[in-house]
C-alpha cells in the first residue's frame, strides 16, 4: 500500500481534540425485516440476492463477508427507499438512513421501522430536507447535510440550521464530545461545529483546507479520515442520479496535523475509482465504499488491504458496522440496505 506523508501540518481547533466513532451495541437485523407485512409482497421479488463466495479468505486476512439479507425496496412507504444516500448507527443500536428521494430520514431498530424525520411544512426557517449525509453523536443529536447543516434530536425536533460560510456542505461525522465535522465540497474546507440543543450552533471553526473534500468518518483514537479530489462514476443507470465521489483519502490526527495520504493507486493492482462512503470498525480498520469498482474495501490500520465484497452491488454509497458482526451496505440504485456477516479481525498487541 502506497502511503504519502504531508510535509506541512495544518492546525486543528482545540475543541476538536478527541474524536471517535459511534459504535452499536446490538446485533441488528439478524432475523427481522424492515418492511411491514403490506410491503412484503411488493418486495418479495427483490429478496433473491445470492450469497457471497463461500470459500473464505486467506488465513492472514478476514473471512469473506457472507450475504445475510436485503432490506427494503423502491417506494415511499415506511421501510421503503428512494435513492438513499447515507447510513449510520446509533449507540443504542438504531439505524438511520438518509432517504434522499423521499425527503426524509428513516430510523429503524432491530424490530424494524420506528419513525421518520421529514420536512415540517409549517416551518419558515426549514423549507426543505433533502438529506445527503447523516451522522449521530453519542449524546443523541443527529447531524444532516443538504443545502445546509441541520441538527435534530432523536425524536425529530430541529435544534439548529446552519449555512454560514458553507457553499456546498456534504460529508458530516460526529465527535464523542458532541461536535460535528462538516466537509464543504465546493468551499474546500473542513469545519467543526459545536451545537447546544437549547440555543443551536455555539461554536464554528475551520479545521483545514482540502481539494473537494466530500466524505468523512472518525475513528476511536481521534483521527478524521476524509476524501479528496474528484472520482467520477460515469455509469448513470436508468438516468437516475449521477454520483461523484472522492479520489484519495487523507487524515487529520490527534496531533492537530494533516496525516497520511492513501493515494489513488493504493496498490499495484488496485486503485480508487469513486469513493462514496467510509466507516471505521471496532479494531480501527477503515472500510471504504468504492462505487466505481462496486467493491467494499478494508484497510487494516497495520497496513495492507482486503476486498470484503466485490459482487452483487449496484451502486454502494454507504457502509456501517455493528459490534455483533453485521456489515450494512447502502445500495442507492437498488434502494435498499444489504446486510452481510462481518467477522472481526483479531486485534493483536500492535492494535
PDB file of C-alpha atoms in Angstrom, residues 100-290:
ATOM      1  CA  UNK A 100     -32.956  11.487  -0.123  1.00  0.00           C
ATOM      2  CA  UNK A 101     -35.577  10.819  -2.805  1.00  0.00           C
ATOM      3  CA  UNK A 102     -38.336  10.704  -0.180  1.00  0.00           C
ATOM      4  CA  UNK A 103     -37.085  13.861   1.584  1.00  0.00           C
ATOM      5  CA  UNK A 104     -36.759  12.168   4.960  1.00  0.00           C
ATOM      6  CA  UNK A 105     -34.603  10.326   7.460  1.00  0.00           C
ATOM      7  CA  UNK A 106     -35.821   6.865   8.427  1.00  0.00           C
ATOM      8  CA  UNK A 107     -34.998   5.348  11.821  1.00  0.00           C
ATOM      9  CA  UNK A 108     -35.050   1.589  12.492  1.00  0.00           C
ATOM     10  CA  UNK A 109     -34.331  -0.680  15.432  1.00  0.00           C
ATOM     11  CA  UNK A 110     -33.993  -4.471  15.465  1.00  0.00           C
ATOM     12  CA  UNK A 111     -37.809  -4.767  15.320  1.00  0.00           C
ATOM     13  CA  UNK A 112     -37.987  -2.763  12.101  1.00  0.00           C
ATOM     14  CA  UNK A 113     -39.193   0.691  11.111  1.00  0.00           C
ATOM     15  CA  UNK A 114     -39.717   3.051  14.052  1.00  0.00           C
ATOM     16  CA  UNK A 115     -40.222   6.603  12.841  1.00  0.00           C
ATOM     17  CA  UNK A 116     -39.073   9.205  10.335  1.00  0.00           C
ATOM     18  CA  UNK A 117     -37.851  12.780  10.335  1.00  0.00           C
ATOM     19  CA  UNK A 118     -39.102  14.900   7.463  1.00  0.00           C
ATOM     20  CA  UNK A 119     -39.755  18.445   6.406  1.00  0.00           C
ATOM     21  CA  UNK A 120     -42.048  20.477   8.627  1.00  0.00           C
ATOM     22  CA  UNK A 121     -44.378  22.294   6.199  1.00  0.00           C
ATOM     23  CA  UNK A 122     -45.256  24.914   8.833  1.00  0.00           C
ATOM     24  CA  UNK A 123     -41.618  25.919   9.358  1.00  0.00           C
ATOM     25  CA  UNK A 124     -40.424  29.017   7.521  1.00  0.00           C
ATOM     26  CA  UNK A 125     -36.810  28.512   8.597  1.00  0.00           C
ATOM     27  CA  UNK A 126     -36.616  24.921   7.299  1.00  0.00           C
ATOM     28  CA  UNK A 127     -38.082  24.965   3.777  1.00  0.00           C
ATOM     29  CA  UNK A 128     -36.737  21.534   2.825  1.00  0.00           C
ATOM     30  CA  UNK A 129     -34.963  18.374   3.908  1.00  0.00           C
ATOM     31  CA  UNK A 130     -33.113  16.657   1.075  1.00  0.00           C
ATOM     32  CA  UNK A 131     -30.501  14.707   3.044  1.00  0.00           C
ATOM     33  CA  UNK A 132     -27.076  13.957   1.611  1.00  0.00           C
ATOM     34  CA  UNK A 133     -25.132  12.702   4.626  1.00  0.00           C
ATOM     35  CA  UNK A 134     -26.112  11.757   8.156  1.00  0.00           C
ATOM     36  CA  UNK A 135     -24.422  11.071  11.498  1.00  0.00           C
ATOM     37  CA  UNK A 136     -25.335  10.999  15.192  1.00  0.00           C
ATOM     38  CA  UNK A 137     -23.399  11.978  18.315  1.00  0.00           C
ATOM     39  CA  UNK A 138     -23.214   9.826  21.464  1.00  0.00           C
ATOM     40  CA  UNK A 139     -25.431  12.484  23.047  1.00  0.00           C
ATOM     41  CA  UNK A 140     -28.211  11.716  20.546  1.00  0.00           C
ATOM     42  CA  UNK A 141     -28.015  14.711  18.204  1.00  0.00           C
ATOM     43  CA  UNK A 142     -28.479  13.874  14.524  1.00  0.00           C
ATOM     44  CA  UNK A 143     -26.395  15.882  12.048  1.00  0.00           C
ATOM     45  CA  UNK A 144     -27.657  16.116   8.460  1.00  0.00           C
ATOM     46  CA  UNK A 145     -26.320  17.909   5.403  1.00  0.00           C
ATOM     47  CA  UNK A 146     -28.412  19.050   2.447  1.00  0.00           C
ATOM     48  CA  UNK A 147     -28.028  22.656   1.336  1.00  0.00           C
ATOM     49  CA  UNK A 148     -27.074  23.459   4.935  1.00  0.00           C
ATOM     50  CA  UNK A 149     -26.265  21.651   8.175  1.00  0.00           C
ATOM     51  CA  UNK A 150     -29.345  20.713  10.180  1.00  0.00           C
ATOM     52  CA  UNK A 151     -29.246  19.200  13.662  1.00  0.00           C
ATOM     53  CA  UNK A 152     -32.144  17.198  15.113  1.00  0.00           C
ATOM     54  CA  UNK A 153     -32.918  15.419  18.325  1.00  0.00           C
ATOM     55  CA  UNK A 154     -33.683  11.720  18.009  1.00  0.00           C
ATOM     56  CA  UNK A 155     -37.412  12.478  18.208  1.00  0.00           C
ATOM     57  CA  UNK A 156     -37.211  14.796  15.196  1.00  0.00           C
ATOM     58  CA  UNK A 157     -37.069  18.245  16.784  1.00  0.00           C
ATOM     59  CA  UNK A 158     -34.754  20.578  14.835  1.00  0.00           C
ATOM     60  CA  UNK A 159     -32.368  22.473  17.133  1.00  0.00           C
ATOM     61  CA  UNK A 160     -30.062  24.092  14.555  1.00  0.00           C
ATOM     62  CA  UNK A 161     -29.907  25.061  10.890  1.00  0.00           C
ATOM     63  CA  UNK A 162     -26.525  26.422   9.799  1.00  0.00           C
ATOM     64  CA  UNK A 163     -25.412  27.725   6.410  1.00  0.00           C
ATOM     65  CA  UNK A 164     -22.904  30.446   7.308  1.00  0.00           C
ATOM     66  CA  UNK A 165     -19.692  30.269   5.196  1.00  0.00           C
ATOM     67  CA  UNK A 166     -20.735  26.948   3.668  1.00  0.00           C
ATOM     68  CA  UNK A 167     -21.026  26.719  -0.109  1.00  0.00           C
ATOM     69  CA  UNK A 168     -21.947  23.058  -0.593  1.00  0.00           C
ATOM     70  CA  UNK A 169     -21.805  21.014   2.628  1.00  0.00           C
ATOM     71  CA  UNK A 170     -21.708  17.260   2.065  1.00  0.00           C
ATOM     72  CA  UNK A 171     -19.972  14.840   4.446  1.00  0.00           C
ATOM     73  CA  UNK A 172     -20.610  15.010   8.186  1.00  0.00           C
ATOM     74  CA  UNK A 173     -19.193  12.986  11.091  1.00  0.00           C
ATOM     75  CA  UNK A 174     -19.824  13.068  14.840  1.00  0.00           C
ATOM     76  CA  UNK A 175     -17.243  13.510  17.599  1.00  0.00           C
ATOM     77  CA  UNK A 176     -17.547  11.934  21.061  1.00  0.00           C
ATOM     78  CA  UNK A 177     -17.958  15.275  22.836  1.00  0.00           C
ATOM     79  CA  UNK A 178     -20.845  16.319  20.618  1.00  0.00           C
ATOM     80  CA  UNK A 179     -19.203  18.350  17.858  1.00  0.00           C
ATOM     81  CA  UNK A 180     -19.627  17.725  14.142  1.00  0.00           C
ATOM     82  CA  UNK A 181     -17.018  17.710  11.371  1.00  0.00           C
ATOM     83  CA  UNK A 182     -18.571  19.096   8.171  1.00  0.00           C
ATOM     84  CA  UNK A 183     -16.988  18.948   4.712  1.00  0.00           C
ATOM     85  CA  UNK A 184     -17.634  21.747   2.237  1.00  0.00           C
ATOM     86  CA  UNK A 185     -17.008  20.126  -1.137  1.00  0.00           C
ATOM     87  CA  UNK A 186     -17.160  23.374  -3.140  1.00  0.00           C
ATOM     88  CA  UNK A 187     -15.588  25.600  -0.500  1.00  0.00           C
ATOM     89  CA  UNK A 188     -12.684  23.198   0.008  1.00  0.00           C
ATOM     90  CA  UNK A 189     -12.800  23.283   3.815  1.00  0.00           C
ATOM     91  CA  UNK A 190     -13.250  21.021   6.816  1.00  0.00           C
ATOM     92  CA  UNK A 191     -15.164  22.790   9.567  1.00  0.00           C
ATOM     93  CA  UNK A 192     -16.078  21.937  13.144  1.00  0.00           C
ATOM     94  CA  UNK A 193     -19.457  22.830  14.668  1.00  0.00           C
ATOM     95  CA  UNK A 194     -20.436  22.692  18.326  1.00  0.00           C
ATOM     96  CA  UNK A 195     -24.186  22.601  18.923  1.00  0.00           C
ATOM     97  CA  UNK A 196     -26.240  23.165  22.042  1.00  0.00           C
ATOM     98  CA  UNK A 197     -29.697  21.653  21.761  1.00  0.00           C
ATOM     99  CA  UNK A 198     -31.188  24.673  23.544  1.00  0.00           C
ATOM    100  CA  UNK A 199     -29.505  27.511  21.631  1.00  0.00           C
ATOM    101  CA  UNK A 200     -28.251  25.963  18.357  1.00  0.00           C
ATOM    102  CA  UNK A 201     -24.734  26.409  16.959  1.00  0.00           C
ATOM    103  CA  UNK A 202     -22.439  27.823  19.652  1.00  0.00           C
ATOM    104  CA  UNK A 203     -19.023  27.447  18.002  1.00  0.00           C
ATOM    105  CA  UNK A 204     -17.849  27.194  14.412  1.00  0.00           C
ATOM    106  CA  UNK A 205     -14.229  26.812  13.301  1.00  0.00           C
ATOM    107  CA  UNK A 206     -12.219  25.898  10.235  1.00  0.00           C
ATOM    108  CA  UNK A 207     -10.086  22.778  10.643  1.00  0.00           C
ATOM    109  CA  UNK A 208      -8.123  22.773   7.385  1.00  0.00           C
ATOM    110  CA  UNK A 209      -8.365  23.188   3.633  1.00  0.00           C
ATOM    111  CA  UNK A 210      -8.622  20.352   1.114  1.00  0.00           C
ATOM    112  CA  UNK A 211      -9.309  19.680  -2.559  1.00  0.00           C
ATOM    113  CA  UNK A 212     -13.010  18.894  -2.936  1.00  0.00           C
ATOM    114  CA  UNK A 213     -13.411  17.128   0.435  1.00  0.00           C
ATOM    115  CA  UNK A 214     -16.614  15.125   0.369  1.00  0.00           C
ATOM    116  CA  UNK A 215     -16.912  12.080   2.655  1.00  0.00           C
ATOM    117  CA  UNK A 216     -15.696  11.809   6.242  1.00  0.00           C
ATOM    118  CA  UNK A 217     -15.520   9.469   9.234  1.00  0.00           C
ATOM    119  CA  UNK A 218     -13.771   9.415  12.632  1.00  0.00           C
ATOM    120  CA  UNK A 219     -12.064   6.593  14.498  1.00  0.00           C
ATOM    121  CA  UNK A 220     -11.889   5.934  18.227  1.00  0.00           C
ATOM    122  CA  UNK A 221      -8.337   7.293  18.512  1.00  0.00           C
ATOM    123  CA  UNK A 222      -9.422  10.727  17.306  1.00  0.00           C
ATOM    124  CA  UNK A 223      -8.324  10.556  13.663  1.00  0.00           C
ATOM    125  CA  UNK A 224     -10.548  12.079  10.975  1.00  0.00           C
ATOM    126  CA  UNK A 225     -10.470  10.387   7.567  1.00  0.00           C
ATOM    127  CA  UNK A 226     -11.776  12.359   4.605  1.00  0.00           C
ATOM    128  CA  UNK A 227     -11.827  12.005   0.840  1.00  0.00           C
ATOM    129  CA  UNK A 228     -10.187  14.433  -1.563  1.00  0.00           C
ATOM    130  CA  UNK A 229     -10.252  15.003  -5.273  1.00  0.00           C
ATOM    131  CA  UNK A 230     -12.849  14.025  -7.831  1.00  0.00           C
ATOM    132  CA  UNK A 231     -13.653  10.430  -8.661  1.00  0.00           C
ATOM    133  CA  UNK A 232     -16.378  10.132 -11.290  1.00  0.00           C
ATOM    134  CA  UNK A 233     -18.810   7.288 -11.684  1.00  0.00           C
ATOM    135  CA  UNK A 234     -19.604   7.649 -15.367  1.00  0.00           C
ATOM    136  CA  UNK A 235     -22.261   4.928 -15.309  1.00  0.00           C
ATOM    137  CA  UNK A 236     -25.684   6.541 -14.933  1.00  0.00           C
ATOM    138  CA  UNK A 237     -28.042   3.630 -14.611  1.00  0.00           C
ATOM    139  CA  UNK A 238     -31.666   4.303 -15.598  1.00  0.00           C
ATOM    140  CA  UNK A 239     -30.862   8.032 -15.749  1.00  0.00           C
ATOM    141  CA  UNK A 240     -31.425   8.224 -12.006  1.00  0.00           C
ATOM    142  CA  UNK A 241     -28.627  10.133 -10.320  1.00  0.00           C
ATOM    143  CA  UNK A 242     -25.092  10.884 -11.387  1.00  0.00           C
ATOM    144  CA  UNK A 243     -22.757  10.237  -8.486  1.00  0.00           C
ATOM    145  CA  UNK A 244     -19.294  11.558  -7.936  1.00  0.00           C
ATOM    146  CA  UNK A 245     -17.014  10.667  -5.080  1.00  0.00           C
ATOM    147  CA  UNK A 246     -13.539  11.035  -3.698  1.00  0.00           C
ATOM    148  CA  UNK A 247     -10.304  10.120  -5.410  1.00  0.00           C
ATOM    149  CA  UNK A 248      -7.994   9.580  -2.413  1.00  0.00           C
ATOM    150  CA  UNK A 249      -8.172   9.547   1.397  1.00  0.00           C
ATOM    151  CA  UNK A 250      -6.401  11.893   3.820  1.00  0.00           C
ATOM    152  CA  UNK A 251      -6.443  12.179   7.592  1.00  0.00           C
ATOM    153  CA  UNK A 252      -6.228  14.704  10.414  1.00  0.00           C
ATOM    154  CA  UNK A 253      -4.730  13.208  13.562  1.00  0.00           C
ATOM    155  CA  UNK A 254      -4.909  13.973  17.244  1.00  0.00           C
ATOM    156  CA  UNK A 255      -1.671  15.972  16.921  1.00  0.00           C
ATOM    157  CA  UNK A 256      -3.683  18.602  15.019  1.00  0.00           C
ATOM    158  CA  UNK A 257      -1.720  17.911  11.847  1.00  0.00           C
ATOM    159  CA  UNK A 258      -2.639  16.554   8.441  1.00  0.00           C
ATOM    160  CA  UNK A 259      -1.558  12.922   8.465  1.00  0.00           C
ATOM    161  CA  UNK A 260      -1.086  10.105   5.993  1.00  0.00           C
ATOM    162  CA  UNK A 261      -2.460  10.132   2.497  1.00  0.00           C
ATOM    163  CA  UNK A 262      -3.902   6.947   0.994  1.00  0.00           C
ATOM    164  CA  UNK A 263      -3.290   7.658  -2.659  1.00  0.00           C
ATOM    165  CA  UNK A 264      -5.421   6.828  -5.698  1.00  0.00           C
ATOM    166  CA  UNK A 265      -3.147   3.879  -6.530  1.00  0.00           C
ATOM    167  CA  UNK A 266      -3.104   2.226  -3.128  1.00  0.00           C
ATOM    168  CA  UNK A 267      -1.554  -0.944  -4.549  1.00  0.00           C
ATOM    169  CA  UNK A 268      -0.008  -2.191  -7.784  1.00  0.00           C
ATOM    170  CA  UNK A 269      -3.232  -3.917  -8.787  1.00  0.00           C
ATOM    171  CA  UNK A 270      -5.951  -1.793  -7.157  1.00  0.00           C
ATOM    172  CA  UNK A 271      -7.000   1.832  -7.221  1.00  0.00           C
ATOM    173  CA  UNK A 272      -9.849   4.045  -6.099  1.00  0.00           C
ATOM    174  CA  UNK A 273     -12.392   4.879  -8.773  1.00  0.00           C
ATOM    175  CA  UNK A 274     -15.147   6.690  -6.870  1.00  0.00           C
ATOM    176  CA  UNK A 275     -15.191   6.675  -3.050  1.00  0.00           C
ATOM    177  CA  UNK A 276     -18.740   7.266  -1.810  1.00  0.00           C
ATOM    178  CA  UNK A 277     -18.627   6.274   1.840  1.00  0.00           C
ATOM    179  CA  UNK A 278     -16.414   5.250   4.764  1.00  0.00           C
ATOM    180  CA  UNK A 279     -16.629   3.991   8.325  1.00  0.00           C
ATOM    181  CA  UNK A 280     -14.275   2.639  10.986  1.00  0.00           C
ATOM    182  CA  UNK A 281     -14.826  -0.680  12.776  1.00  0.00           C
ATOM    183  CA  UNK A 282     -14.101  -1.588  16.401  1.00  0.00           C
ATOM    184  CA  UNK A 283     -10.488  -2.535  15.572  1.00  0.00           C
ATOM    185  CA  UNK A 284      -9.824   0.834  13.969  1.00  0.00           C
ATOM    186  CA  UNK A 285      -9.839  -0.627  10.450  1.00  0.00           C
ATOM    187  CA  UNK A 286     -11.086   1.703   7.724  1.00  0.00           C
ATOM    188  CA  UNK A 287     -13.863   0.417   5.464  1.00  0.00           C
ATOM    189  CA  UNK A 288     -14.301   2.151   2.118  1.00  0.00           C
ATOM    190  CA  UNK A 289     -17.149   2.040  -0.391  1.00  0.00           C
ATOM    191  CA  UNK A 290     -15.768   2.290  -3.936  1.00  0.00           C
TER     192      UNK A 290
END
